PDB file of C-alpha atoms in Angstrom:
ATOM      1  CA  MET D  29      81.936 -48.774 -19.312  1.00 48.00           C
ATOM      2  CA  GLN D  30      81.402 -51.447 -21.992  1.00 46.00           C
ATOM      3  CA  SER D  31      83.928 -49.810 -24.306  1.00 47.00           C
ATOM      4  CA  ALA D  32      86.488 -49.681 -21.516  1.00 47.00           C
ATOM      5  CA  THR D  33      85.978 -53.423 -20.927  1.00 44.00           C
ATOM      6  CA  VAL D  34      86.631 -54.123 -24.610  1.00 43.00           C
ATOM      7  CA  TRP D  35      89.741 -51.962 -24.422  1.00 43.00           C
ATOM      8  CA  LEU D  36      91.055 -53.875 -21.468  1.00 41.00           C
ATOM      9  CA  SER D  37      90.794 -57.108 -23.416  1.00 41.00           C
ATOM     10  CA  SER D  38      92.582 -55.563 -26.398  1.00 42.00           C
ATOM     11  CA  LEU D  39      95.336 -54.086 -24.291  1.00 41.00           C
ATOM     12  CA  THR D  40      95.860 -57.344 -22.411  1.00 38.00           C
ATOM     13  CA  LEU D  41      96.640 -59.009 -25.746  1.00 38.00           C
ATOM     14  CA  ALA D  42      98.956 -56.138 -26.723  1.00 41.00           C
ATOM     15  CA  ALA D  43     100.458 -55.421 -23.309  1.00 38.00           C
ATOM     16  CA  ALA D  44     103.991 -56.156 -24.413  1.00 36.00           C
ATOM     17  CA  GLY D  45     104.015 -53.282 -26.862  1.00 41.00           C
ATOM     18  CA  GLY D  46     101.039 -51.091 -26.169  1.00 45.00           C
ATOM     19  CA  TRP D  47     101.116 -47.438 -25.318  1.00 42.00           C
ATOM     20  CA  LEU D  48      99.659 -47.987 -21.876  1.00 42.00           C
ATOM     21  CA  ALA D  49     102.139 -50.690 -20.922  1.00 41.00           C
ATOM     22  CA  ALA D  50     105.026 -48.620 -22.237  1.00 45.00           C
ATOM     23  CA  THR D  51     104.083 -45.548 -20.228  1.00 43.00           C
ATOM     24  CA  MET D  52     103.178 -47.066 -16.900  1.00 43.00           C
ATOM     25  CA  PHE D  53     106.241 -45.552 -15.263  1.00 44.00           C
ATOM     26  CA  SER D  54     106.568 -42.338 -13.311  1.00 43.00           C
ATOM     27  CA  ALA D  55     109.803 -40.548 -12.554  1.00 44.00           C
ATOM     28  CA  PRO D  56     110.502 -36.887 -11.889  1.00 45.00           C
ATOM     29  CA  ALA D  57     112.591 -34.977 -14.408  1.00 46.00           C
ATOM     30  CA  THR D  58     114.969 -33.896 -11.641  1.00 50.00           C
ATOM     31  CA  SER D  59     115.950 -35.047  -8.167  1.00 65.00           C
ATOM     32  CA  LYS D  60     113.319 -32.852  -6.540  1.00 84.00           C
ATOM     33  CA  GLU D  61     110.106 -34.235  -5.123  1.00 90.00           C
ATOM     34  CA  PRO D  62     107.669 -35.421  -7.811  1.00 89.00           C
ATOM     35  CA  ARG D  63     104.845 -33.070  -8.602  1.00 94.00           C
ATOM     36  CA  PHE D  64     102.419 -35.969  -8.401  1.00 92.00           C
ATOM     37  CA  PRO D  65     103.587 -38.588  -5.911  1.00 88.00           C
ATOM     38  CA  GLN D  66     102.856 -42.055  -7.231  1.00 83.00           C
ATOM     39  CA  LEU D  67      99.463 -43.268  -6.062  1.00 89.00           C
ATOM     40  CA  THR D  68      98.644 -46.822  -5.068  1.00 86.00           C
ATOM     41  CA  MET D  69      95.247 -48.504  -5.082  1.00 90.00           C
ATOM     42  CA  GLU D  70      95.093 -48.229  -1.295  1.00 94.00           C
ATOM     43  CA  GLN D  71      95.326 -44.441  -1.541  1.00 95.00           C
ATOM     44  CA  LEU D  72      92.474 -44.019  -4.018  1.00 96.00           C
ATOM     45  CA  ASN D  73      89.156 -42.652  -2.865  1.00 96.00           C
ATOM     46  CA  ASP D  74      85.782 -44.090  -3.846  1.00 97.00           C
ATOM     47  CA  LEU D  75      85.591 -41.953  -6.986  1.00 96.00           C
ATOM     48  CA  GLN D  76      89.075 -42.950  -8.148  1.00 97.00           C
ATOM     49  CA  LYS D  77      88.950 -46.685  -7.432  1.00 97.00           C
ATOM     50  CA  PRO D  78      86.834 -47.799 -10.442  1.00 96.00           C
ATOM     51  CA  LEU D  79      89.285 -46.210 -12.887  1.00 95.00           C
ATOM     52  CA  GLY D  80      92.233 -47.440 -10.868  1.00 94.00           C
ATOM     53  CA  GLU D  81      90.907 -50.997 -11.071  1.00 93.00           C
ATOM     54  CA  GLN D  82      90.668 -50.767 -14.860  1.00 86.00           C
ATOM     55  CA  ILE D  83      94.219 -49.466 -15.094  1.00 80.00           C
ATOM     56  CA  MET D  84      95.584 -52.137 -12.765  1.00 84.00           C
ATOM     57  CA  LYS D  85      94.160 -54.916 -14.944  1.00 75.00           C
ATOM     58  CA  VAL D  86      96.567 -53.954 -17.733  1.00 60.00           C
ATOM     59  CA  SER D  87      99.515 -52.620 -15.733  1.00 51.00           C
ATOM     60  CA  SER D  88     102.149 -54.640 -13.914  1.00 42.00           C
ATOM     61  CA  VAL D  89     103.690 -51.575 -12.247  1.00 47.00           C
ATOM     62  CA  GLY D  90     100.651 -49.768 -10.923  1.00 59.00           C
ATOM     63  CA  ILE D  91      99.155 -46.421 -11.815  1.00 79.00           C
ATOM     64  CA  GLY D  92     101.779 -44.512 -13.765  1.00 75.00           C
ATOM     65  CA  GLY D  93     102.370 -42.460 -16.910  1.00 77.00           C
ATOM     66  CA  PRO D  94      99.652 -39.877 -17.542  1.00 85.00           C
ATOM     67  CA  TYR D  95      97.223 -41.878 -15.412  1.00 84.00           C
ATOM     68  CA  ASN D  96      98.975 -40.914 -12.199  1.00 89.00           C
ATOM     69  CA  PRO D  97      98.055 -37.228 -12.637  1.00 93.00           C
ATOM     70  CA  ILE D  98      94.721 -37.635 -14.429  1.00 92.00           C
ATOM     71  CA  ILE D  99      93.315 -40.027 -11.856  1.00 95.00           C
ATOM     72  CA  ARG D 100      93.309 -37.002  -9.543  1.00 96.00           C
ATOM     73  CA  SER D 101      90.361 -35.916 -11.684  1.00 97.00           C
ATOM     74  CA  PRO D 102      88.533 -39.253 -11.907  1.00 97.00           C
ATOM     75  CA  VAL D 103      85.597 -38.198 -14.083  1.00 97.00           C
ATOM     76  CA  LEU D 104      87.943 -36.633 -16.613  1.00 97.00           C
ATOM     77  CA  GLY D 105      90.283 -39.597 -16.256  1.00 95.00           C
ATOM     78  CA  GLN D 106      87.556 -42.077 -17.166  1.00 94.00           C
ATOM     79  CA  ARG D 107      86.544 -40.084 -20.225  1.00 95.00           C
ATOM     80  CA  LEU D 108      90.134 -39.822 -21.368  1.00 93.00           C
ATOM     81  CA  TYR D 109      90.603 -43.547 -20.800  1.00 86.00           C
ATOM     82  CA  ASP D 110      87.746 -44.262 -23.191  1.00 91.00           C
ATOM     83  CA  LEU D 111      88.972 -41.663 -25.698  1.00 93.00           C
ATOM     84  CA  PHE D 112      92.457 -43.194 -25.734  1.00 86.00           C
ATOM     85  CA  TYR D 113      90.829 -46.557 -26.426  1.00 83.00           C
ATOM     86  CA  TYR D 114      89.101 -45.301 -29.560  1.00 93.00           C
ATOM     87  CA  LEU D 115      92.050 -43.320 -30.888  1.00 94.00           C
ATOM     88  CA  ARG D 116      94.460 -46.222 -30.447  1.00 88.00           C
ATOM     89  CA  TRP D 117      92.367 -49.305 -31.141  1.00 87.00           C
ATOM     90  CA  GLN D 118      89.240 -48.357 -33.081  1.00 94.00           C
ATOM     91  CA  THR D 119      90.332 -45.377 -35.174  1.00 97.00           C
ATOM     92  CA  SER D 120      89.668 -45.425 -38.905  1.00 98.00           C
ATOM     93  CA  VAL D 121      93.262 -44.311 -39.622  1.00 98.00           C
ATOM     94  CA  PRO D 122      95.698 -47.148 -40.491  1.00 98.00           C
ATOM     95  CA  THR D 123      98.030 -48.025 -37.622  1.00 97.00           C
ATOM     96  CA  ARG D 124     101.225 -47.033 -39.464  1.00 98.00           C
ATOM     97  CA  LEU D 125      99.868 -43.546 -40.117  1.00 98.00           C
ATOM     98  CA  ASN D 126      98.275 -43.274 -36.688  1.00 98.00           C
ATOM     99  CA  GLU D 127     101.589 -43.999 -34.996  1.00 96.00           C
ATOM    100  CA  PHE D 128     103.399 -41.637 -37.365  1.00 98.00           C
ATOM    101  CA  ALA D 129     101.054 -38.820 -36.374  1.00 98.00           C
ATOM    102  CA  ILE D 130     101.702 -39.539 -32.688  1.00 97.00           C
ATOM    103  CA  LEU D 131     105.459 -39.378 -33.330  1.00 98.00           C
ATOM    104  CA  ILE D 132     105.062 -36.035 -35.107  1.00 98.00           C
ATOM    105  CA  ILE D 133     103.413 -34.608 -31.993  1.00 98.00           C
ATOM    106  CA  GLY D 134     105.942 -36.313 -29.735  1.00 97.00           C
ATOM    107  CA  ARG D 135     108.791 -34.734 -31.714  1.00 98.00           C
ATOM    108  CA  GLN D 136     107.207 -31.288 -31.671  1.00 98.00           C
ATOM    109  CA  TRP D 137     106.934 -31.473 -27.887  1.00 97.00           C
ATOM    110  CA  ARG D 138     110.190 -33.419 -27.419  1.00 97.00           C
ATOM    111  CA  SER D 139     108.047 -35.712 -25.288  1.00 95.00           C
ATOM    112  CA  GLN D 140     110.372 -38.364 -23.923  1.00 92.00           C
ATOM    113  CA  VAL D 141     107.533 -40.714 -22.994  1.00 87.00           C
ATOM    114  CA  GLU D 142     105.564 -40.356 -26.227  1.00 90.00           C
ATOM    115  CA  TRP D 143     108.618 -40.997 -28.382  1.00 93.00           C
ATOM    116  CA  PHE D 144     109.942 -43.806 -26.182  1.00 89.00           C
ATOM    117  CA  ALA D 145     106.560 -45.565 -26.264  1.00 86.00           C
ATOM    118  CA  HIS D 146     105.541 -44.995 -29.869  1.00 91.00           C
ATOM    119  CA  ALA D 147     108.714 -45.184 -31.962  1.00 95.00           C
ATOM    120  CA  PRO D 148     108.866 -48.997 -31.571  1.00 92.00           C
ATOM    121  CA  LEU D 149     105.130 -49.262 -32.283  1.00 91.00           C
ATOM    122  CA  ALA D 150     105.505 -47.155 -35.429  1.00 97.00           C
ATOM    123  CA  ALA D 151     108.361 -49.342 -36.641  1.00 98.00           C
ATOM    124  CA  LYS D 152     106.343 -52.484 -35.925  1.00 97.00           C
ATOM    125  CA  ALA D 153     103.427 -51.023 -37.889  1.00 97.00           C
ATOM    126  CA  GLY D 154     105.656 -50.548 -40.947  1.00 98.00           C
ATOM    127  CA  LEU D 155     107.015 -46.998 -40.687  1.00 98.00           C
ATOM    128  CA  SER D 156     110.571 -47.100 -42.036  1.00 98.00           C
ATOM    129  CA  ALA D 157     113.616 -46.604 -39.843  1.00 98.00           C
ATOM    130  CA  ASP D 158     114.779 -43.768 -42.117  1.00 98.00           C
ATOM    131  CA  VAL D 159     111.527 -41.844 -41.663  1.00 98.00           C
ATOM    132  CA  ILE D 160     111.664 -42.316 -37.896  1.00 98.00           C
ATOM    133  CA  ALA D 161     115.323 -41.271 -37.699  1.00 98.00           C
ATOM    134  CA  GLU D 162     114.872 -38.121 -39.818  1.00 98.00           C
ATOM    135  CA  LEU D 163     111.802 -37.083 -37.849  1.00 98.00           C
ATOM    136  CA  LYS D 164     113.657 -37.624 -34.574  1.00 98.00           C
ATOM    137  CA  ALA D 165     116.460 -35.380 -35.893  1.00 96.00           C
ATOM    138  CA  GLY D 166     113.926 -32.601 -36.381  1.00 96.00           C
ATOM    139  CA  ASN D 167     113.711 -32.818 -40.162  1.00 97.00           C
ATOM    140  CA  ARG D 168     110.915 -33.421 -42.627  1.00 98.00           C
ATOM    141  CA  PRO D 169     111.575 -37.037 -43.640  1.00 98.00           C
ATOM    142  CA  SER D 170     112.813 -37.278 -47.237  1.00 97.00           C
ATOM    143  CA  LYS D 171     111.717 -40.835 -48.007  1.00 93.00           C
ATOM    144  CA  MET D 172     108.049 -40.791 -47.046  1.00 98.00           C
ATOM    145  CA  ALA D 173     105.357 -42.669 -48.930  1.00 98.00           C
ATOM    146  CA  GLU D 174     102.593 -40.482 -50.363  1.00 98.00           C
ATOM    147  CA  ASP D 175     100.182 -41.145 -47.504  1.00 98.00           C
ATOM    148  CA  GLU D 176     102.928 -40.495 -44.941  1.00 98.00           C
ATOM    149  CA  ALA D 177     103.785 -37.164 -46.578  1.00 98.00           C
ATOM    150  CA  VAL D 178     100.131 -36.151 -46.402  1.00 98.00           C
ATOM    151  CA  VAL D 179      99.967 -37.041 -42.707  1.00 98.00           C
ATOM    152  CA  TYR D 180     103.177 -35.138 -41.985  1.00 98.00           C
ATOM    153  CA  ASP D 181     102.093 -31.995 -43.801  1.00 98.00           C
ATOM    154  CA  PHE D 182      98.506 -32.124 -42.515  1.00 98.00           C
ATOM    155  CA  VAL D 183      99.456 -32.554 -38.855  1.00 98.00           C
ATOM    156  CA  THR D 184     102.393 -30.151 -39.016  1.00 98.00           C
ATOM    157  CA  GLU D 185     100.400 -27.398 -40.705  1.00 98.00           C
ATOM    158  CA  LEU D 186      97.518 -27.784 -38.295  1.00 98.00           C
ATOM    159  CA  THR D 187      99.669 -27.669 -35.171  1.00 98.00           C
ATOM    160  CA  THR D 188     102.106 -24.973 -36.259  1.00 97.00           C
ATOM    161  CA  THR D 189     100.036 -22.621 -38.440  1.00 98.00           C
ATOM    162  CA  LYS D 190      96.680 -23.351 -36.741  1.00 98.00           C
ATOM    163  CA  LYS D 191      95.083 -24.156 -40.101  1.00 98.00           C
ATOM    164  CA  VAL D 192      95.228 -26.582 -43.021  1.00 98.00           C
ATOM    165  CA  SER D 193      95.777 -25.070 -46.449  1.00 98.00           C
ATOM    166  CA  ASP D 194      93.396 -25.855 -49.310  1.00 98.00           C
ATOM    167  CA  GLU D 195      96.231 -27.610 -51.127  1.00 98.00           C
ATOM    168  CA  THR D 196      97.052 -29.874 -48.181  1.00 98.00           C
ATOM    169  CA  TYR D 197      93.396 -30.586 -47.514  1.00 98.00           C
ATOM    170  CA  ALA D 198      92.867 -31.547 -51.155  1.00 98.00           C
ATOM    171  CA  ARG D 199      95.809 -33.951 -50.928  1.00 98.00           C
ATOM    172  CA  ALA D 200      94.336 -35.466 -47.778  1.00 98.00           C
ATOM    173  CA  LYS D 201      90.945 -35.932 -49.445  1.00 98.00           C
ATOM    174  CA  LYS D 202      92.560 -38.022 -52.199  1.00 98.00           C
ATOM    175  CA  ILE D 203      93.775 -40.525 -49.597  1.00 97.00           C
ATOM    176  CA  PHE D 204      91.413 -40.280 -46.626  1.00 98.00           C
ATOM    177  CA  ASN D 205      87.657 -40.229 -46.248  1.00 98.00           C
ATOM    178  CA  ASP D 206      85.854 -37.745 -44.011  1.00 98.00           C
ATOM    179  CA  GLN D 207      85.957 -39.980 -40.930  1.00 98.00           C
ATOM    180  CA  GLN D 208      89.671 -40.549 -41.305  1.00 98.00           C
ATOM    181  CA  ILE D 209      90.366 -36.823 -41.593  1.00 98.00           C
ATOM    182  CA  VAL D 210      88.356 -36.139 -38.447  1.00 98.00           C
ATOM    183  CA  ASP D 211      90.015 -39.031 -36.589  1.00 98.00           C
ATOM    184  CA  LEU D 212      93.495 -37.886 -37.636  1.00 98.00           C
ATOM    185  CA  THR D 213      92.768 -34.364 -36.426  1.00 98.00           C
ATOM    186  CA  ALA D 214      91.419 -35.631 -33.104  1.00 98.00           C
ATOM    187  CA  LEU D 215      94.437 -37.912 -32.669  1.00 98.00           C
ATOM    188  CA  ALA D 216      96.855 -35.022 -33.125  1.00 98.00           C
ATOM    189  CA  GLY D 217      94.981 -32.867 -30.640  1.00 98.00           C
ATOM    190  CA  ASN D 218      94.737 -35.714 -28.161  1.00 97.00           C
ATOM    191  CA  TYR D 219      98.463 -36.342 -28.160  1.00 96.00           C
ATOM    192  CA  VAL D 220      99.187 -32.649 -27.735  1.00 98.00           C
ATOM    193  CA  MET D 221      97.070 -32.918 -24.589  1.00 97.00           C
ATOM    194  CA  VAL D 222      98.914 -36.071 -23.492  1.00 93.00           C
ATOM    195  CA  ALA D 223     102.264 -34.344 -24.101  1.00 96.00           C
ATOM    196  CA  MET D 224     101.070 -31.393 -22.018  1.00 97.00           C
ATOM    197  CA  ILE D 225     100.048 -33.666 -19.144  1.00 95.00           C
ATOM    198  CA  LEU D 226     103.356 -35.526 -19.270  1.00 92.00           C
ATOM    199  CA  ALA D 227     105.340 -32.274 -19.389  1.00 96.00           C
ATOM    200  CA  MET D 228     103.367 -30.667 -16.575  1.00 97.00           C
ATOM    201  CA  ALA D 229     103.774 -33.757 -14.407  1.00 95.00           C
ATOM    202  CA  GLU D 230     107.473 -34.100 -15.380  1.00 92.00           C
ATOM    203  CA  GLU D 231     107.084 -37.708 -16.496  1.00 83.00           C
ATOM    204  CA  THR D 232     110.003 -39.356 -18.218  1.00 82.00           C
ATOM    205  CA  VAL D 233     111.099 -42.785 -19.459  1.00 82.00           C
ATOM    206  CA  PRO D 234     111.318 -45.828 -17.168  1.00 79.00           C
ATOM    207  CA  PRO D 235     114.249 -45.887 -14.739  1.00 78.00           C
ATOM    208  CA  GLY D 236     117.391 -47.173 -16.388  1.00 86.00           C
ATOM    209  CA  LYS D 237     116.191 -46.372 -19.919  1.00 87.00           C
ATOM    210  CA  GLU D 238     117.805 -43.743 -22.151  1.00 92.00           C
ATOM    211  CA  GLU D 239     115.807 -40.627 -22.934  1.00 93.00           C
ATOM    212  CA  PRO D 240     115.287 -40.211 -26.704  1.00 95.00           C
ATOM    213  CA  PHE D 241     115.925 -36.453 -26.697  1.00 96.00           C
ATOM    214  CA  LYS D 242     119.165 -35.140 -25.243  1.00 92.00           C
ATOM    215  CA  VAL D 243     119.791 -31.754 -23.696  1.00 88.00           C
ATOM    216  CA  GLY D 244     121.227 -29.355 -26.256  1.00 83.00           C
ATOM    217  CA  GLU D 245     119.780 -31.131 -29.286  1.00 81.00           C
ATOM    218  CA  LYS D 246     117.335 -29.209 -31.426  1.00 79.00           C
TER     219      LYS D 246
END
């Protein structure tokens, strides 16, 4: 619980732009009833309330985003809460590259919430507008820095071919240490899981905001 307390302090300082603040909205993808009706603190049982209280300390709109479904499994939810903290705030991977990796997963899944939340954070961290725009269009960005190209190829190979080639791994080893390679791999897998939760729960961007990915686009 100590790590979660530290995270809360960090997120409070970064609430204007953080992933949690950006995704604390829940809306169904269609006009049908939501798969996971939005919970309030009053509806939480004794097992859910401790996690709900942590979420509420950093959220002005209640329990939303992926937390609305995962709080249904409170033990899992707490463990994911702490995992998200490490992968966002304590990871050994530089923020620019961390956010780029999240966008790569968000683009693969066409995750409206992941892209909506993390594209501004990636830009703020120093990822160029050209790289973001080309990735959003479904292309391998043509103007990547060397470390960005390694992240793109490493994450893309791992998620699409289910392996990392010796050549790509050797390139990664020239830039990253062992911890960074492990953290980058865990980050990619984590955001695949987040994209799956968001897709299953039919989460989308906040009401009144434009979805990044349009119907009919590749």
